[in-house]
Coordinates of C-alpha atoms in Angstrom, one line a residue:
X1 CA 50.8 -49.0 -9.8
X2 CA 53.0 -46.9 -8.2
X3 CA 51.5 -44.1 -5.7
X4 CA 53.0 -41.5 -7.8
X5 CA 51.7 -42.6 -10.8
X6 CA 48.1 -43.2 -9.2
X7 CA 48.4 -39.6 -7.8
X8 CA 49.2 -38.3 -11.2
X9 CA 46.2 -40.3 -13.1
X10 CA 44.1 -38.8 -10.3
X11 CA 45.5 -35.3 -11.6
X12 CA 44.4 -35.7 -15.0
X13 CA 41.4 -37.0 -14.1
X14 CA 40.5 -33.7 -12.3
X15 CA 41.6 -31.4 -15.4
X16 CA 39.6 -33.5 -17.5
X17 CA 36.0 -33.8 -15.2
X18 CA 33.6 -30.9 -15.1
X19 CA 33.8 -29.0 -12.2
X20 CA 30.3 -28.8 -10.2
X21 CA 31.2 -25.4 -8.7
X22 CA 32.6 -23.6 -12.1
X23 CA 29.2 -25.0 -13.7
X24 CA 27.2 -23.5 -11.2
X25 CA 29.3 -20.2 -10.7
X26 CA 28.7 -19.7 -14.7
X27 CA 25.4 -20.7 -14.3
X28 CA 24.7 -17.8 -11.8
X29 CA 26.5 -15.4 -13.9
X30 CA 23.7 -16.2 -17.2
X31 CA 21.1 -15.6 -14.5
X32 CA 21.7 -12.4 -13.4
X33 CA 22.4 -11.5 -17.3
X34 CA 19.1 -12.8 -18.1
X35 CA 17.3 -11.1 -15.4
X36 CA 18.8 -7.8 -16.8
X37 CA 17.8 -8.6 -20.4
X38 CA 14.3 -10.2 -19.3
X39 CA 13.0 -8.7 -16.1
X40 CA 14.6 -5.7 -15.1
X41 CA 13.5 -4.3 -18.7
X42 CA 9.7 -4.3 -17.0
X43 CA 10.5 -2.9 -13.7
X44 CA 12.9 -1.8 -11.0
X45 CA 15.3 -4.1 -10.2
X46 CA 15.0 -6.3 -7.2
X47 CA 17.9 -7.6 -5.4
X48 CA 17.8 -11.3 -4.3
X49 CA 19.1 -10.4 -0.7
X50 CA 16.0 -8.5 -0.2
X51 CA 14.1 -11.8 0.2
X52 CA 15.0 -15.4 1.5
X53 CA 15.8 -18.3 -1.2
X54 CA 12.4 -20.1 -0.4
X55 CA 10.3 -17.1 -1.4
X56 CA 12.1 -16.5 -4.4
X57 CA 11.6 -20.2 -5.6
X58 CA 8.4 -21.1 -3.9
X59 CA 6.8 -17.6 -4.2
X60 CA 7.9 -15.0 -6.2
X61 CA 9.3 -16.8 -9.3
X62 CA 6.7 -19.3 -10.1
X63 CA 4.7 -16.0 -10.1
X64 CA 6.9 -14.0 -12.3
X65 CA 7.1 -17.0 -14.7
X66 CA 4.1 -16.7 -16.7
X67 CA 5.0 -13.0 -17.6
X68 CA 7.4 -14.6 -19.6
X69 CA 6.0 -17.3 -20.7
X70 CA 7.0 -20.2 -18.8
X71 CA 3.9 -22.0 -17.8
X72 CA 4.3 -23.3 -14.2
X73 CA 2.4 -25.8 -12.2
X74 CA 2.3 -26.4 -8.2
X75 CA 3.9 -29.7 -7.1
X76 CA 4.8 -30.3 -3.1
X77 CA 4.5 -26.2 -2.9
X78 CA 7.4 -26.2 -5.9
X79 CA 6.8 -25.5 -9.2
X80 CA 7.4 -27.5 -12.7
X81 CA 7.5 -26.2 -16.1
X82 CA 4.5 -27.1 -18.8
X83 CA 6.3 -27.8 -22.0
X84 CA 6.0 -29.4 -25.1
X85 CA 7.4 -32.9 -25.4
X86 CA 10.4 -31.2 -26.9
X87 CA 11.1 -28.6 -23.5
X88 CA 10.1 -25.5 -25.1
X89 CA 8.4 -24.0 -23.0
X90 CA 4.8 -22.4 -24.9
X91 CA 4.9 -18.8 -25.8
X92 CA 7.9 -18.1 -24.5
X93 CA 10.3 -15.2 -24.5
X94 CA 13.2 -17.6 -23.8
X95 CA 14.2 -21.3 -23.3
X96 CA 13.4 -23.7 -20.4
X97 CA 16.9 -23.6 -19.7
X98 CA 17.3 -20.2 -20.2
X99 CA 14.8 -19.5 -17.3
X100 CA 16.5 -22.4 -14.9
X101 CA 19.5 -19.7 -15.0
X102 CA 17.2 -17.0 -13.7
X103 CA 16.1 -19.5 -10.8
X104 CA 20.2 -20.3 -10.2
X105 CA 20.6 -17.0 -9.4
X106 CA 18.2 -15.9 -7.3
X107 CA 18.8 -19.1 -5.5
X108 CA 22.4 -18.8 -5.2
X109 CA 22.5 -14.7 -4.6
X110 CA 19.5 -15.3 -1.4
X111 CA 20.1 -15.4 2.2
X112 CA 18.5 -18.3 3.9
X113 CA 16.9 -15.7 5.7
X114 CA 16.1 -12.1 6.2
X115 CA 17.4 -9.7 8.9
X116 CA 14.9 -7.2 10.6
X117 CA 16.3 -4.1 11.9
X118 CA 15.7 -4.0 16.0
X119 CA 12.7 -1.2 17.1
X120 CA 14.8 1.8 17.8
X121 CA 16.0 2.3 21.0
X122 CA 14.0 5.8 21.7
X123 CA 10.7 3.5 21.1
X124 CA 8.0 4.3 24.0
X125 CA 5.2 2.0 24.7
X126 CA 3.0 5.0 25.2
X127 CA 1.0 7.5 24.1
X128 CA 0.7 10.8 26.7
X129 CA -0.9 13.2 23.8
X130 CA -4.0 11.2 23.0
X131 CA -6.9 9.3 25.1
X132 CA -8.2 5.8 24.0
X133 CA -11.6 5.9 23.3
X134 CA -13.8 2.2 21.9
X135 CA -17.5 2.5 21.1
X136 CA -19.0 -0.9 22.7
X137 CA -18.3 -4.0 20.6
X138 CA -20.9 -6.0 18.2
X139 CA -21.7 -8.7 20.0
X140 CA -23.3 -10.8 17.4
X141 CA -20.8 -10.5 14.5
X142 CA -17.0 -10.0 14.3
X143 CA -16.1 -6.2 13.1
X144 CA -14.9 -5.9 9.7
X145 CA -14.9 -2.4 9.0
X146 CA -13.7 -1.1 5.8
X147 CA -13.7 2.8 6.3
X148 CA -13.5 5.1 8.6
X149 CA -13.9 8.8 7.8
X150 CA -14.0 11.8 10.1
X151 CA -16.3 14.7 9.0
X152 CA -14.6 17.9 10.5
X153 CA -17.7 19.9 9.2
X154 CA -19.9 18.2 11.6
X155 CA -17.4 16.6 13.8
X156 CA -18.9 12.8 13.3
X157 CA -17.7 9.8 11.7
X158 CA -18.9 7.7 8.8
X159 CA -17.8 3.8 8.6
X160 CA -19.0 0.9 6.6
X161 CA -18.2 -3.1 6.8
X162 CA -17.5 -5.3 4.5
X163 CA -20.3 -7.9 6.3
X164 CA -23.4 -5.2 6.3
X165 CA -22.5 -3.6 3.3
X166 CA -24.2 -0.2 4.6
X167 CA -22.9 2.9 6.2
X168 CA -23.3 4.2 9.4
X169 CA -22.8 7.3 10.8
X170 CA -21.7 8.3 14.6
X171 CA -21.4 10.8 17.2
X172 CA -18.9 11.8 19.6
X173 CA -20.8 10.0 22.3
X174 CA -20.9 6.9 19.6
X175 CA -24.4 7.6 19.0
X176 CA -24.8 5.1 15.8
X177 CA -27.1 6.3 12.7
X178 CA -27.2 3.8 10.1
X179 CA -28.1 5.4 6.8
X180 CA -31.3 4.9 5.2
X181 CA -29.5 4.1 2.0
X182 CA -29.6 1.6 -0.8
X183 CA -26.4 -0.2 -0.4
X184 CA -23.1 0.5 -2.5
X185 CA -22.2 -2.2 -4.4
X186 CA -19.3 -3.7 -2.7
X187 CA -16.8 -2.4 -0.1
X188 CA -16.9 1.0 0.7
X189 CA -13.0 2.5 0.9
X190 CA -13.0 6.3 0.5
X191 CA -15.2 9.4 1.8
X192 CA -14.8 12.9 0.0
X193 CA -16.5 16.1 1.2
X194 CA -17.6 17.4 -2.0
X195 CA -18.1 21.1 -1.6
X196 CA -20.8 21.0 -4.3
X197 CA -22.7 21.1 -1.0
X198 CA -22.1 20.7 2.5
X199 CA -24.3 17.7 2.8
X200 CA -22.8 16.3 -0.5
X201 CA -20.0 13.5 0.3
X202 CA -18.4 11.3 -2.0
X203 CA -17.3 7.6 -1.3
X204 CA -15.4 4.8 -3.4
X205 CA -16.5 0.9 -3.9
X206 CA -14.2 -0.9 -4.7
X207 CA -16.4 -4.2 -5.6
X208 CA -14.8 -6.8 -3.6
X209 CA -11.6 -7.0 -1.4
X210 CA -10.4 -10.3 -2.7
X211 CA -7.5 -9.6 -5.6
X212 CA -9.6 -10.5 -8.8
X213 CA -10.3 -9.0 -12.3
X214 CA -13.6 -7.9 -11.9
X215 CA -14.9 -4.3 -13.3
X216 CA -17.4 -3.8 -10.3
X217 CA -16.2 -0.6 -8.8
X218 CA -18.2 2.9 -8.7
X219 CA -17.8 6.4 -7.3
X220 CA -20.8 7.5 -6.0
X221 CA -22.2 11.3 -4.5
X222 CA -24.6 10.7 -1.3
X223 CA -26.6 13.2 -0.1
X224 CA -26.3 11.5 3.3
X225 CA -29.1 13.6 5.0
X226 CA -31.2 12.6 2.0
X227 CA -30.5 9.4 0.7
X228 CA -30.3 11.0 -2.9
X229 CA -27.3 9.4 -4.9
X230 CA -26.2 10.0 -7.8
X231 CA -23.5 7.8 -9.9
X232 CA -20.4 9.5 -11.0
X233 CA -18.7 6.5 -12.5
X234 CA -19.3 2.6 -12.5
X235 CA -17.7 -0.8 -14.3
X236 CA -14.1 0.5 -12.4
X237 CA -11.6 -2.1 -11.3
X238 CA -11.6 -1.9 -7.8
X239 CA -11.4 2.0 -7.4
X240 CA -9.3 2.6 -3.9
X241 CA -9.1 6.1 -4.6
X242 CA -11.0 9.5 -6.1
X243 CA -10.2 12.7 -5.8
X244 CA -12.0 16.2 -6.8
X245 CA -10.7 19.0 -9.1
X246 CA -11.0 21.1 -11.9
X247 CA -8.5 19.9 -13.8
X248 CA -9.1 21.7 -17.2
X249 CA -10.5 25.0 -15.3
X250 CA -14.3 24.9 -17.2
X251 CA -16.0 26.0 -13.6
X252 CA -16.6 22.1 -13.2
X253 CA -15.6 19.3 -10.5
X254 CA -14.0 16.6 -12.6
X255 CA -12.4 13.0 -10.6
X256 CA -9.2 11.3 -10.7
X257 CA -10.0 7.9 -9.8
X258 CA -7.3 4.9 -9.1
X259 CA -8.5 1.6 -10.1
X260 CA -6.1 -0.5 -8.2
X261 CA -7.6 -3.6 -10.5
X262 CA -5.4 -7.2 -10.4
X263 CA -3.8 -8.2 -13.8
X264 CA -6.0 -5.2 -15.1
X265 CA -6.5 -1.3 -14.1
X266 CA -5.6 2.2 -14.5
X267 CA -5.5 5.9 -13.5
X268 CA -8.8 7.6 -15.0
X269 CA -10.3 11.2 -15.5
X270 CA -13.6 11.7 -15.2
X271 CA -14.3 15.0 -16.6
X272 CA -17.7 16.7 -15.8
X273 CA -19.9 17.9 -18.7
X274 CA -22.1 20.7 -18.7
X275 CA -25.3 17.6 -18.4
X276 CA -23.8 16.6 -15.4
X277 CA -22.6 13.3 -16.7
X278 CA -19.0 12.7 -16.7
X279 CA -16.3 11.6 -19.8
X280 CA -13.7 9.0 -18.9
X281 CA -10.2 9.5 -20.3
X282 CA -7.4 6.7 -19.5
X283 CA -4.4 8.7 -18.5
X284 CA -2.2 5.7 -17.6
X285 CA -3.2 1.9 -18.8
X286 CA -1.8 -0.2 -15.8
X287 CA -2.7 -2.0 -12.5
X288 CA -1.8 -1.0 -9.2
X289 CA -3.1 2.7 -9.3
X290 CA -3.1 2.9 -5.0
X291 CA -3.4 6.5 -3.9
X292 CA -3.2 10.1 -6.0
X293 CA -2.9 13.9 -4.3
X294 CA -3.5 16.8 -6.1
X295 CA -2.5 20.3 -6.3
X296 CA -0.9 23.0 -8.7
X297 CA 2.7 21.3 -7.9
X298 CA 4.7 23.6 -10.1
X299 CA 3.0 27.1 -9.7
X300 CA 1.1 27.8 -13.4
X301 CA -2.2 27.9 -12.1
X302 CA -3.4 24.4 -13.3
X303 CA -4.1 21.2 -11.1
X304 CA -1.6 18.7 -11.3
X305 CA -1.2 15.3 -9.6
X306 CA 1.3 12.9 -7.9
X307 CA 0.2 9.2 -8.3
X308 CA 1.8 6.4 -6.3
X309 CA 1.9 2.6 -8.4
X310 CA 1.6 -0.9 -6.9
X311 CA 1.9 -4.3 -8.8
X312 CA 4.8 -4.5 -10.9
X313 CA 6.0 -0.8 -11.9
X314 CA 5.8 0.4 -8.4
X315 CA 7.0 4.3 -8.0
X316 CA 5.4 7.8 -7.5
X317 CA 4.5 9.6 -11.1
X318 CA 3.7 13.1 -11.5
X319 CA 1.4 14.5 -13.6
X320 CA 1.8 17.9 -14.6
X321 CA -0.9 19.7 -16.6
X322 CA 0.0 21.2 -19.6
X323 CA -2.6 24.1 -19.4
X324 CA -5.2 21.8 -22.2
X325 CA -6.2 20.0 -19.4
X326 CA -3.7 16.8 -20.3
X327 CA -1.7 16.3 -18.6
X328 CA 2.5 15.1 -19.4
X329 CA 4.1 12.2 -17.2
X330 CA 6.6 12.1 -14.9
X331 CA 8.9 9.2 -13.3
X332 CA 10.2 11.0 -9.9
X333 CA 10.8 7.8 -7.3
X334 CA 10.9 4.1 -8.7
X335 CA 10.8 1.1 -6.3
X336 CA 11.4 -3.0 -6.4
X337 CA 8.1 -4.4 -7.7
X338 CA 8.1 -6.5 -4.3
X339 CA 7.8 -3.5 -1.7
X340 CA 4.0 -3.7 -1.3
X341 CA 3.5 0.1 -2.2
X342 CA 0.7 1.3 0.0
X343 CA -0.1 5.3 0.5
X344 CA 1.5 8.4 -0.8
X345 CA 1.0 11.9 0.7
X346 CA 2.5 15.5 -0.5
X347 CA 3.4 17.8 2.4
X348 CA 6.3 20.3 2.9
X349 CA 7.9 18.6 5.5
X350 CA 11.0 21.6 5.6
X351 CA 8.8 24.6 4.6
X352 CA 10.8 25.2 1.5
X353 CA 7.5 25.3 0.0
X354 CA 8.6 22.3 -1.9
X355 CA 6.2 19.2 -2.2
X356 CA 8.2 16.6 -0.2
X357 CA 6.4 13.1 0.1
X358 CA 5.3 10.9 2.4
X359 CA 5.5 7.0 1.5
X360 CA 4.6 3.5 2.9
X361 CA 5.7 0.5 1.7
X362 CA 3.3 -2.7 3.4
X363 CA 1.3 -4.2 1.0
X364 CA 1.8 -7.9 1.7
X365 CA -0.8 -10.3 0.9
X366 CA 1.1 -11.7 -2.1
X367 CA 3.6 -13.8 -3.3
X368 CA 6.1 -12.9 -0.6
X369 CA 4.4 -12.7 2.8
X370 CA 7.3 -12.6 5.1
X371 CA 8.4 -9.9 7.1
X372 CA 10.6 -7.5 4.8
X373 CA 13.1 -4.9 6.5
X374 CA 12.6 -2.4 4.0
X375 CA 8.5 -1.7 4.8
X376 CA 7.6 1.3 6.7
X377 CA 7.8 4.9 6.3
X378 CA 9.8 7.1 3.9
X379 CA 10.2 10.4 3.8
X380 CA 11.7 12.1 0.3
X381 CA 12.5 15.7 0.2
X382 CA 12.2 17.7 -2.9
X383 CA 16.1 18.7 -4.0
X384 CA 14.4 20.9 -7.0
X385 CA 12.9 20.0 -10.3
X386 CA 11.2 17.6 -9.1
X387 CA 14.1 16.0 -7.8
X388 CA 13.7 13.6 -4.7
X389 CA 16.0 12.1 -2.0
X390 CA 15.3 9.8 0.5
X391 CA 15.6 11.8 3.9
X392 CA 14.2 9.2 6.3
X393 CA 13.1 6.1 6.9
X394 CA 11.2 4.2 10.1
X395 CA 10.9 0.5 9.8
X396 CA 7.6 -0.6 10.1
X397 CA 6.1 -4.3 9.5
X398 CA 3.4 -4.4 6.9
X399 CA 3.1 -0.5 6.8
X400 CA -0.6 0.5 5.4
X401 CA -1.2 3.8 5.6
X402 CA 0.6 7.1 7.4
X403 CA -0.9 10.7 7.7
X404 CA 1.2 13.5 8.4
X405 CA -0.3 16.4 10.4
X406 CA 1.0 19.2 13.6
X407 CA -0.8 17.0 15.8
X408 CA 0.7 18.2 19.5
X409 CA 0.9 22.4 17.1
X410 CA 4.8 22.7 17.8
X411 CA 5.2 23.9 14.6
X412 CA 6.3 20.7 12.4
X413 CA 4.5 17.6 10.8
X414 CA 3.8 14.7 13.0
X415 CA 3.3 11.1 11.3
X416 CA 0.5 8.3 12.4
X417 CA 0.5 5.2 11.3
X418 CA -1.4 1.4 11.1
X419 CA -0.2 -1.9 9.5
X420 CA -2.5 -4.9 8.8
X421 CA 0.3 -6.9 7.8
X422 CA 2.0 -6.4 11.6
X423 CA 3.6 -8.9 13.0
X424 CA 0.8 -10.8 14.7
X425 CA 3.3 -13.4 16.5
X426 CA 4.6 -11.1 18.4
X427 CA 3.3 -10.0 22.0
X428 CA 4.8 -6.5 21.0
X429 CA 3.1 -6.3 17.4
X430 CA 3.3 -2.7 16.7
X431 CA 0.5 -2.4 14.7
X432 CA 0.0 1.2 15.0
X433 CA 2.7 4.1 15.9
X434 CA 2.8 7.7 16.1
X435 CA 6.1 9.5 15.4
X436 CA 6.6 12.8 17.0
X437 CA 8.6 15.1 15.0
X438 CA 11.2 16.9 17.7
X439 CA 14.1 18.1 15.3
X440 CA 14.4 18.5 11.6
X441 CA 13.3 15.1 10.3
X442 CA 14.0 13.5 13.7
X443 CA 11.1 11.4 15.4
X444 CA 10.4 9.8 18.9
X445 CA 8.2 6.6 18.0
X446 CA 5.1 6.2 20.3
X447 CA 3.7 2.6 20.0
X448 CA 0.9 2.1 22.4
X449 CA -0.4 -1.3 23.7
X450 CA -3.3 -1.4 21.7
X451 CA -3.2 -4.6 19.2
X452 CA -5.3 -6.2 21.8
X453 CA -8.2 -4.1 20.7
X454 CA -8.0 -4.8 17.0
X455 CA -6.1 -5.1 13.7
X456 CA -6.2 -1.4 11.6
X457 CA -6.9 -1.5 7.9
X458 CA -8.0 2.0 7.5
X459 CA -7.1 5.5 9.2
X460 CA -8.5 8.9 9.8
X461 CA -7.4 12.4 11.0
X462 CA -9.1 15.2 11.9
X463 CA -11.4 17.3 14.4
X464 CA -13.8 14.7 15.4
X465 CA -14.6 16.0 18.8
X466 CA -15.2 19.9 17.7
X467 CA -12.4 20.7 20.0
X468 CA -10.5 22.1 17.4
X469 CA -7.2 19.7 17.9
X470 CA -6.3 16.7 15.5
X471 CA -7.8 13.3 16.3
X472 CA -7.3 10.0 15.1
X473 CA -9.3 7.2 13.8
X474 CA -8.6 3.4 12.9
X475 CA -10.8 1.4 11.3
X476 CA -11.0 -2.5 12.9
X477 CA -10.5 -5.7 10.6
X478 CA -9.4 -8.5 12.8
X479 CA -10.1 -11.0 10.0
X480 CA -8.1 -14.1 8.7
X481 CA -6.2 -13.8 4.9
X482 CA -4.4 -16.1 3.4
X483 CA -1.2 -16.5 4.9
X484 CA 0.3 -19.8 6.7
X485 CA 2.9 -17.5 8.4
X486 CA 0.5 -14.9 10.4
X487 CA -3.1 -15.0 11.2
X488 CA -5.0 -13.2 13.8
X489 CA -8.5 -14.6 15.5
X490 CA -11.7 -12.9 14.2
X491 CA -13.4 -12.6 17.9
X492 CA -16.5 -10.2 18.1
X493 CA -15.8 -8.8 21.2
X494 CA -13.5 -6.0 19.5
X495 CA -14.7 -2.8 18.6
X496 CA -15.6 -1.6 15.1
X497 CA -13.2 1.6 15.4
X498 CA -10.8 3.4 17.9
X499 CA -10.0 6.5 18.6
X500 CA -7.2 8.2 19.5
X501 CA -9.0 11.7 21.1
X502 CA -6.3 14.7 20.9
X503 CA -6.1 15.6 24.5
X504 CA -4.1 18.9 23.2
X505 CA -7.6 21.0 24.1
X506 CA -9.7 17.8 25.5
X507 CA -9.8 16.7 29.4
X508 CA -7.5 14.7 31.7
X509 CA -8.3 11.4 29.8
X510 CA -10.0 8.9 31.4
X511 CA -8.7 5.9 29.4
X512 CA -4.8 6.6 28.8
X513 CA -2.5 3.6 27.7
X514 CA -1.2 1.6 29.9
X515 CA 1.6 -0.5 30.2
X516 CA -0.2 -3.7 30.1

């Protein structure tokens, strides 16, 4: 055969064969359609460059799956559909083939890996305002406190552990009480000064830690000189969160309560009676209810709420009372459903008298456990009408929780704040920081050498030492989770707590950060 013919042959050949890259291009193309008909109907969309292709396809989508009906089973830490002898997939929402699209594109549209911003270049490894103080460690068992809780009335601190299952109350010389009390069922999370009474104090179980769909949870009132307790709600979903008001103005303290749940939860109201006993109402039937603030947010005399989401629909909602004591429901910030949502606070942070809010993003002890560069801190400023723009933004690994207060009194809000989910392979894990506020939404990050001491799942602020200046409190977990990529040793020669003592009013401090 001549070559020319050969080359020609060849040619037709090519016109006539499927081409692997077209198949897959169009292939890619259905996928991202499907994920806009199928999953971004449920929540926020969520780009695939925001994670790397293995935890889309090892993680994240053999997760999402089921929601839509594709039955998945674990094989060499891959996945494989459960179908009927004829591939259609049971209870479905859409074909086996159909959902192989989805995977295409998440695969395709992924990097191979993430991108981290760098720390900022203004980052100081130290900490001049506040002292480090450590009651001694527990010798005999490895700290695994829960809560930590500052009461500013008295100017001593309540924690409890996951191991004892008790509270205990300290001094400023870390005097330790433990409370004569029979035991809250499960982990304590949350303290409340209920002004009922001065002695009165409120605090949250959520059950158990672990992420299950169990109905365990209470909020209980503890006279804590007494021992007195009385229940003000029980069967809750792992409740993270309660807080008081009068929410439908009868001369009553009612409680919104978050049940943070798993596959099952929601955002209650317990309204008191004139018994004393308390009426549930559902105000919002999902999971992922993480933290709520209240206040009259739009000036008609009648206590509102802004509640921030986890799990799937992830955002901030407001909930603004209509004056019958319900309450009508607002969408004002919606995020990914994979950005961990963690805390929410409401502070004016430009004194237009606007609520502005403070977010973290950190959550990560799910399907996608590697480091993401969008968790840290936001800051959204109130344009009007509820109206919110993202203002700033400090990266932060595995962000938990962040309190804004005038901690050094210049004038404008200060931010602390601890992540669990830091990154513990690193020799400069910054698992806490404090950003000083020196301009109009402009921060110098403090990061003290202080991971050494412990691993922070909870946080505190306020007037511990009765010296009238803002001090902080974090609440020591050095425990294992399930994670290949990080873990962290569970020694018992760390603290239960630290505290960072406001040395605004206090002494020279005798145990400053060092450089080490």
């Amino acid at each position: 055969m001549r070559l020319h013919s050969l080359l020609f042959l060849l040619f037709l050949l090519s016109c006539t064969q499927p081409d692997p890259s077209a198949n897959e291009s169009q292939s890619v193309r259905d996928g991202r359609r499907l994920a806009n008909q199928h999953c971004w109907t449920c929540h926020t969309p969520a780009s695939p460059s925001t994670l790397d292709k293995e935890t889309w396809t090892n993680g994240v989508l053999p997760a999402m799956a089921p929601k839509l009906g594709i039955q998945v089973m674990w094989d060499d830490n891959y996945y494989k559909p459960d179908a009927r002898p004829d591939n259609t997939p049971r209870d479905s929402v859409l074909s086996l083939q159909e959902w192989r699209k989805i995977v295409a594109y998440f695969r395709a549209q992924a990097p191979d890996s993430v991108t981290l911003p760098p720390p900022p270049a203004t980052l100081r490894r130290s900490l001049p305002l506040f002292s480090i103080r450590t009651p001694p460690p527990n010798r005999r068992r490895s700290p695994s406190t829960a809560m930590v809780a500052i009461d500013t009335a008295r100017h001593r601190l309540y924690t409890s552990t996951v191991s004892a299952g008790r509270l205990a109350r300290w001094s400023p010389s870390f005097e330790r009480t433990p409370l004569e009390l029979p035991p809250l069922k499960g982990v304590e999370t949350q303290f409340v000064r209920d002004s009922t009474g001065a002695r009165q104090v409120v605090f949250t179980g959520i059950g158990t830690m672990r992420a299950v769909n169990s109905a365990r949870g209470r909020v209980e009132r503890l006279n804590v000189e007494t021992g007195r307790h009385h229940t003000i709600a029980d069967q809750l979903p792992r409740p993270v969160c309660a807080r008081p008001g009068d929410f439908n103005q009868d001369g009553r303290r009612d409680w919104l309560v978050c049940g943070f749940g798993h596959d099952r939860g929601g955002l209650y109201l317990f309204e008191q009676q004139p018994d004393g006993t308390y009426r549930k109402r559902v105000l919002r039937s999902v999971p992922g209810a993480v933290d709520a603030q209240i206040g009259d947010f739009n000036d008609d005399g009648w206590t509102d709420a802004m509640v921030l989401f986890g799990h799937s629909k992830e955002g901030v909602w407001l909930f603004l009372n209509d004056g019958t004591g319900h309450f009508v429901q607002k969408s004002v910030v919606r995020f990914p459903p994979h950005y961990g949502s963690s805390s929410l606070q409401v502070v004016d942070f430009n004194g237009d008298e606007r609520p502005d809010l403070l977010y973290t993003s950190g959550d990560n002890a799910d399907y996608s456990t590697i480091l993401k560069p969008f968790h840290g801190a936001y800051i959204y400023i109130n344009t009007g009408d509820f109206q919110y723009e993202k203002r700033f933004f400090y990266h932060f690994n595995g962000a938990t929780e962040a309190v804004a207060r005038d901690f050094d009194e210049d004038g404008d809000l200060d931010i602390g704040m601890i992540g669990f989910f830091a990154d513990l392979r690193s020799d400069a894990a910054q698992d806490f920081v404090y950003l000083e506020q020196d301009g109009p939404l402009e921060f110098t990050p403090h990061a003290p050498p202080i991971a050494h001491k412990g691993r922070w799942i909870s946080m505190d602020a306020g007037d511990y030492d009765g010296d009238n200046d803002v001090d902080l409190v974090l609440g020591n977990f050095p425990r294992r989770y399930s994670s290949s990529r990080r873990t962290t040793d569970s020694t018992s020669s760390r603290p239960p707590f630290l505290i960072l003592e406001n040395q605004l009013r206090a002494p020279t401090p005798t145990d400053a950060p060092s450089a080490e």
